[in-house]
XYZ file of C-alpha atoms in Angstrom:
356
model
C 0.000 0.000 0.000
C 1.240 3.532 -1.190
C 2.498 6.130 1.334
C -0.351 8.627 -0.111
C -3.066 5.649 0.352
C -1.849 5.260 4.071
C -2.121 9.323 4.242
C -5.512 9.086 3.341
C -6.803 6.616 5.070
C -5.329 7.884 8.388
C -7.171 11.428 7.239
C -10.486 9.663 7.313
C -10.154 7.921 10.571
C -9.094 11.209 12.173
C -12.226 13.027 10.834
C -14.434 10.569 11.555
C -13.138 9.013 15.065
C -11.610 11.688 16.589
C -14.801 14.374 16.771
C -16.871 11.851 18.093
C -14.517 11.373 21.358
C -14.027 15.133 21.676
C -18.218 15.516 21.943
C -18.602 12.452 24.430
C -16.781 14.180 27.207
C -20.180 15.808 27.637
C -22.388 12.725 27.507
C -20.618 10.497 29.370
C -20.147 9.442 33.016
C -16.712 9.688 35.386
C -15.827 6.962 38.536
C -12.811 8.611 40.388
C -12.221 8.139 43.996
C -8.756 7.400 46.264
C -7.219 4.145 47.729
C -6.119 4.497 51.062
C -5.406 1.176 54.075
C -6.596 0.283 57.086
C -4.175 3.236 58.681
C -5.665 6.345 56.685
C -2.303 6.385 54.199
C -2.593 6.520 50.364
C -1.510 3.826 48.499
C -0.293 4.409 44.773
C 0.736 2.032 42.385
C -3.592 0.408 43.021
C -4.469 -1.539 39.502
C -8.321 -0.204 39.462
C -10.337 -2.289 36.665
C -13.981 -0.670 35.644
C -16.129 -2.944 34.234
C -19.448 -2.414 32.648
C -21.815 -5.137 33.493
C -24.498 -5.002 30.566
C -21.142 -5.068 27.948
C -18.645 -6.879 29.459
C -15.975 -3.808 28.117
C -13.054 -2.932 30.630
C -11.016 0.039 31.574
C -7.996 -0.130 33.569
C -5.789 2.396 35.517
C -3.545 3.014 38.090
C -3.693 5.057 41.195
C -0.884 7.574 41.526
C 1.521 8.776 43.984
C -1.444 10.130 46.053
C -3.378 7.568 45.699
C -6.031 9.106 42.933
C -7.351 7.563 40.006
C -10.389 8.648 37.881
C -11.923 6.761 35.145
C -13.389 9.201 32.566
C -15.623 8.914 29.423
C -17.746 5.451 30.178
C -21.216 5.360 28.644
C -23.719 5.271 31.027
C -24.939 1.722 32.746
C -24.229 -0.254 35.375
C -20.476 -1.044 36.512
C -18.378 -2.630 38.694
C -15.015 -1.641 40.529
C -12.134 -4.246 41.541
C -8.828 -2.593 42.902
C -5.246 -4.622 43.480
C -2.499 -4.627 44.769
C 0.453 -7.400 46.225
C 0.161 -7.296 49.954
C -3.526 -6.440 50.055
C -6.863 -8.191 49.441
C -8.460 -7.817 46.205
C -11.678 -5.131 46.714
C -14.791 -5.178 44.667
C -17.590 -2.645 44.268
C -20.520 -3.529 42.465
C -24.336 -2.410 42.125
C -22.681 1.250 40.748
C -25.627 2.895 38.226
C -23.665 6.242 36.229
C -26.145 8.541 34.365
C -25.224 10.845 31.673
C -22.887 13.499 32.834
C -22.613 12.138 36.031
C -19.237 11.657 38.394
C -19.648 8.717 41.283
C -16.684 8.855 43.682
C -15.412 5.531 44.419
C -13.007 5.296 47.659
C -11.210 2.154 48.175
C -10.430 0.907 51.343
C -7.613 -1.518 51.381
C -6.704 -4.666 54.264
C -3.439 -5.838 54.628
C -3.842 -9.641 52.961
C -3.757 -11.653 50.538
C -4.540 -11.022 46.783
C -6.681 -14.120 46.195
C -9.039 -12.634 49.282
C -11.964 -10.808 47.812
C -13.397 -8.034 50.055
C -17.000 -7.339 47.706
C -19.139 -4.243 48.539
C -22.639 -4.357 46.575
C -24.492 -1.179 46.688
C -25.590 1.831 44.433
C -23.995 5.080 44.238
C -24.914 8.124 46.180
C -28.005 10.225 44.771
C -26.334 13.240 46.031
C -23.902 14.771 43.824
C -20.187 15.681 46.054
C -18.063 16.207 43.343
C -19.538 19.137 41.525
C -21.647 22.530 42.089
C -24.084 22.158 39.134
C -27.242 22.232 39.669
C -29.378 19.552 37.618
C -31.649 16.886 37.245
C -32.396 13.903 35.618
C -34.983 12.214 33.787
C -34.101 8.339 33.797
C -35.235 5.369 31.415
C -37.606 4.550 33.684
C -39.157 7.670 33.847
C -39.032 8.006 29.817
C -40.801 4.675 29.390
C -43.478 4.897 31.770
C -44.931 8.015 31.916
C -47.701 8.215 29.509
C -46.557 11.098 26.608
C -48.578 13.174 24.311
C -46.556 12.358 20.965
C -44.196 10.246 22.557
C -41.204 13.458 22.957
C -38.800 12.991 25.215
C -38.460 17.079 25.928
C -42.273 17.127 27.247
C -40.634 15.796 30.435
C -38.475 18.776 30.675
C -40.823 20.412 32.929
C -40.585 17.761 35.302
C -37.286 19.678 37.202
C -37.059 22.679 39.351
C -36.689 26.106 37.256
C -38.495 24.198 33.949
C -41.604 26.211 33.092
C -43.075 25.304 29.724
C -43.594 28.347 27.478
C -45.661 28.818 24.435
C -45.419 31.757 22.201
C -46.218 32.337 18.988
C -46.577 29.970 16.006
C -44.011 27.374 15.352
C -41.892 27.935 12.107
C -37.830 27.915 11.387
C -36.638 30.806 12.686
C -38.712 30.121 16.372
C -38.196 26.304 16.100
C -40.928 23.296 16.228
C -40.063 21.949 19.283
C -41.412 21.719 22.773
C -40.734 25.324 24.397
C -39.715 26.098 27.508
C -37.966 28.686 30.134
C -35.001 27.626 32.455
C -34.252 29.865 35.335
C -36.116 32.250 34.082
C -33.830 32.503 30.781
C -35.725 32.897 26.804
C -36.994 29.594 25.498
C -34.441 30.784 22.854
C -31.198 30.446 25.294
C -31.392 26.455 26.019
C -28.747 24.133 24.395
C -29.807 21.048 23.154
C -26.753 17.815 23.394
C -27.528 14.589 21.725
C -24.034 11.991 23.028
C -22.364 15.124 22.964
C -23.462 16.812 19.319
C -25.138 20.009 19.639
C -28.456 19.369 17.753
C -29.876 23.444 18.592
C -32.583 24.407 15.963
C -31.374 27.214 14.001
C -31.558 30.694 16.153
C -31.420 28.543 19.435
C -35.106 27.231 19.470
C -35.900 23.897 20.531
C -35.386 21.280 17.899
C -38.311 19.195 16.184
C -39.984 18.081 13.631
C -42.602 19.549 11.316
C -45.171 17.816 13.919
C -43.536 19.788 16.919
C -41.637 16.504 18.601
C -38.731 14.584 19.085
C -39.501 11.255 17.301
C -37.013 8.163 18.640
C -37.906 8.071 22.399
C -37.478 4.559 22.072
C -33.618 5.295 21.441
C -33.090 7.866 23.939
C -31.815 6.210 27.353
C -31.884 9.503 29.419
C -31.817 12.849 29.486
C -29.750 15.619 32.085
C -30.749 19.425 32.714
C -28.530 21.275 33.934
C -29.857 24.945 35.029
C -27.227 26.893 36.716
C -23.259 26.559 37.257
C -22.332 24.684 34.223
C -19.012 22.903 34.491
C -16.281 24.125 31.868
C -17.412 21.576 28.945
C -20.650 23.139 28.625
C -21.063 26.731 27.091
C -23.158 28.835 24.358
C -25.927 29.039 27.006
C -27.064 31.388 29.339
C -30.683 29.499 29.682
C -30.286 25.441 30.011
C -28.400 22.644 28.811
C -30.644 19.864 28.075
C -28.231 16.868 27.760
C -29.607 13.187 26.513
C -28.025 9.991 25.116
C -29.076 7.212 23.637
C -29.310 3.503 24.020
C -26.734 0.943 23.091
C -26.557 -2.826 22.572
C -25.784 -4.870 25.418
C -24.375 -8.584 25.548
C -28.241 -9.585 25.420
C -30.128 -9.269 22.189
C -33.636 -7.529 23.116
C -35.665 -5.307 21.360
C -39.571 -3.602 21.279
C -42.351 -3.630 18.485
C -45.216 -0.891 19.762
C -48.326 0.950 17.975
C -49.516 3.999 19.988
C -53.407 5.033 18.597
C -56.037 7.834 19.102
C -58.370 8.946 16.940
C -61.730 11.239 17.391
C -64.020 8.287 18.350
C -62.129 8.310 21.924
C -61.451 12.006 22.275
C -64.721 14.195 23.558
C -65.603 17.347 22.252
C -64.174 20.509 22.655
C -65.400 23.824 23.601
C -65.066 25.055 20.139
C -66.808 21.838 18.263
C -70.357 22.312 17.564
C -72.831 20.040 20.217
C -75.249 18.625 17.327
C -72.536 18.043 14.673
C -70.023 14.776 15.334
C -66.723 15.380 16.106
C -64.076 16.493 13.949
C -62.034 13.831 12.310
C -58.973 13.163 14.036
C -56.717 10.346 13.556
C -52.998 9.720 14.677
C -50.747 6.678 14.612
C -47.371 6.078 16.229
C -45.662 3.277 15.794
C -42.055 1.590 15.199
C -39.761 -1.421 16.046
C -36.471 -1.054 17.546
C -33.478 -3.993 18.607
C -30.710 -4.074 19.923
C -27.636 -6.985 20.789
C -24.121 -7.773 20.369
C -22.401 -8.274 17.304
C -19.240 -9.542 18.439
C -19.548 -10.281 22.625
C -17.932 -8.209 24.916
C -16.286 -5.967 21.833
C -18.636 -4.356 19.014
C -22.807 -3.720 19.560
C -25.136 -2.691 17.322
C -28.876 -0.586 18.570
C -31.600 0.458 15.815
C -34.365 2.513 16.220
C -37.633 3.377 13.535
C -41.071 5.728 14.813
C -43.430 6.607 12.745
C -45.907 9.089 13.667
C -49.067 9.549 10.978
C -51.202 12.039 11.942
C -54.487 13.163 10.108
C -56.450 16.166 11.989
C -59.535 18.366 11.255
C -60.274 21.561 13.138
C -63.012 23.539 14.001
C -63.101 26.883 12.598
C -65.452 29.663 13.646
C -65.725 32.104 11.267
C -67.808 35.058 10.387
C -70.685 35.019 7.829
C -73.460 37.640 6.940
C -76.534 37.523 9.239
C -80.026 36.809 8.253
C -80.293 40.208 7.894
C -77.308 40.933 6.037
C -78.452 38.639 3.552
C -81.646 40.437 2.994
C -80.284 43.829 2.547
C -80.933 45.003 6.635
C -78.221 46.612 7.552
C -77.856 48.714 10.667
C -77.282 51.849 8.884
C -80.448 51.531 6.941
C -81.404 48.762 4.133
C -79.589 47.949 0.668
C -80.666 46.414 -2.325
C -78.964 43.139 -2.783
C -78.292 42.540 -6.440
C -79.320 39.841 -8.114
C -75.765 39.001 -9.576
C -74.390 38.489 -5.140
C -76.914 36.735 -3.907
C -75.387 33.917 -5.450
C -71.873 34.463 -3.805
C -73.864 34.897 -0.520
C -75.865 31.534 -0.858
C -72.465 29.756 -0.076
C -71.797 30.900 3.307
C -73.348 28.914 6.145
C -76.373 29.987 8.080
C -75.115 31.637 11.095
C -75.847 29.536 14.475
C -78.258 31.603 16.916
């Protein structure tokens, strides 16, 4: 293979690989913490191995001469902790849950024995948040797949944290965005920044994204979401509102997978205040529906997670508009009558009788 082939092909692997580990800093999790024995002292030199459970992938490192050692950049799941050294008993720490953004501080204690002595610690991870001053909150899986949502959009539960208030104004279109609005802190529903793993996916002029329907279709795919609403960290910026923060799913060691088909139409919706009481309802008729799987394609290494929604929506509207009177149509107006010619009365047979 030719030097300028070899060029080339290094050129494409740096486009393409090295912007997508530059934008997961922000989407990703942290486990740092310090290794210390049974007399207070650090101990360097500790092997610490993270392991996710639901992948099986592994990341190693090694404490240093103060005994500190972070883990950065893991995808968010469940994981497990084992620390070593000669001298010492092996210590595990498993049942640890990291959510997008998140950093869990993992201390390891260390006895004086020997390595083939497991010491194993099973719990989750502290809900409150040491390591940083950021205020935020999350919106977990769980939450995302059981509330019931109106068009299936993940950023409807937005509102769900402190300093969310949902904010409607004016009609949807390009410049304003599609999407769900809404005010952080009391910042424009124009000031939020929107992170997908780590991409910025902002509609134009800093609106919420969405699609022509007003949502965010794949909420099947999304895992979780983060909003942060005041003291961002250094890795967030362009906003002085929110940073609404989500990732997706990913393919675990198990193959699973969803089929689903979401319905409503007018025959179980009641009338409105606008809809007529002796006419039947407008016709309204929407459809959601989609597949999505997800598994391993080589274990422990390489996983693959697809995701398809479909949202067909049909709607009709009723419209109150203004038509000529009884009177109107016979010439009787209130400044005195008019003689309707014959060539209009026509043109004024097709408007609707007005309702009393």
């Amino acid at each position: 293979m030719s030097n300028r082939t070899m060029v080339f092909l290094r050129a494409i692997v740096f486009v393409f690989v090295v912007p997508c580990l530059l934008w997961g800093q922000v989407s990703s999790a942290t486990i740092s913490g310090e290794a210390k024995d049974q007399t207070g002292a650090v101990v360097p030199g500790v092997a610490v191995t993270v392991r996710n459970v639901d992948t099986g992938l592994v990341r190693t490192t090694t404490s240093n001469e103060r005994g500190l050692y972070a883990v950065p950049n893991l995808n968010p799941g469940h994981y497990e902790v084992e620390a070593a050294l000669a001298g010492f008993q092996t210590y595990r720490r498993s049942g640890l849950a990291l959510t997008v953004g998140s950093t869990v501080a993992v201390d390891i204690p260390l006895q004086v024995g020997a390595a083939v002595e497991i010491i194993t610690v099973t719990g989750e991870a502290p809900v409150i948040e040491t390591t940083t001053s950021t205020v935020s909150g999350l919106v977990s899986e769980r939450t995302i797949r059981d509330l019931p949502l109106d068009g299936r959009s993940y950023d409807s539960l937005a509102t769900l944290q402190v300093a969310v208030v949902q904010f409607n104004y004016n009609d949807p279109n390009a410049v304003r965005g599609r999407g769900q609005q809404f005010s952080v802190s009391g910042s424009r529903a124009t000031q939020n920044q929107f992170l997908l793993d780590g991409m910025d996916i902002t509609e134009y002029g800093g609106a919420t994204p969405g699609s022509v329907a007003g949502v965010n279709l794949g909420v099947e795919a999304i895992r979780e979401f983060q909003i942060l609403t005041s003291n961002f960290p250094a890795e967030y910026g362009r906003s002085v509102g929110g940073v609404i923060n989500a990732v997706t799913r990913s393919g675990t060691n198990t193959l699973h997978g969803s089929l689903y088909h979401y319905l409503r139409n007018s025959t179980l919706d009641a009338k409105n205040y606008f809809d007529p009481p002796d006419e039947p309802i407008p016709p309204f008729k929407r459809n959601q529906f989609g597949a999505s799987l997800g598994g391993p394609i080589r274990k422990d290494h390489i996983f693959f997670f697809s995701n398809y929604e479909g949202l067909r929506a049909r709607t009709g509207l009723s419209l109150t508009p203004v038509v000529p009177s009884l009177n109107a149509r016979q010439g009787n107006l209130r400044d005195g009558p008019v003689k309707i010619a014959e060539a209009v009365k026509p043109y004024l047979a097709w408007y609707p009788i007005p309702r009393p």
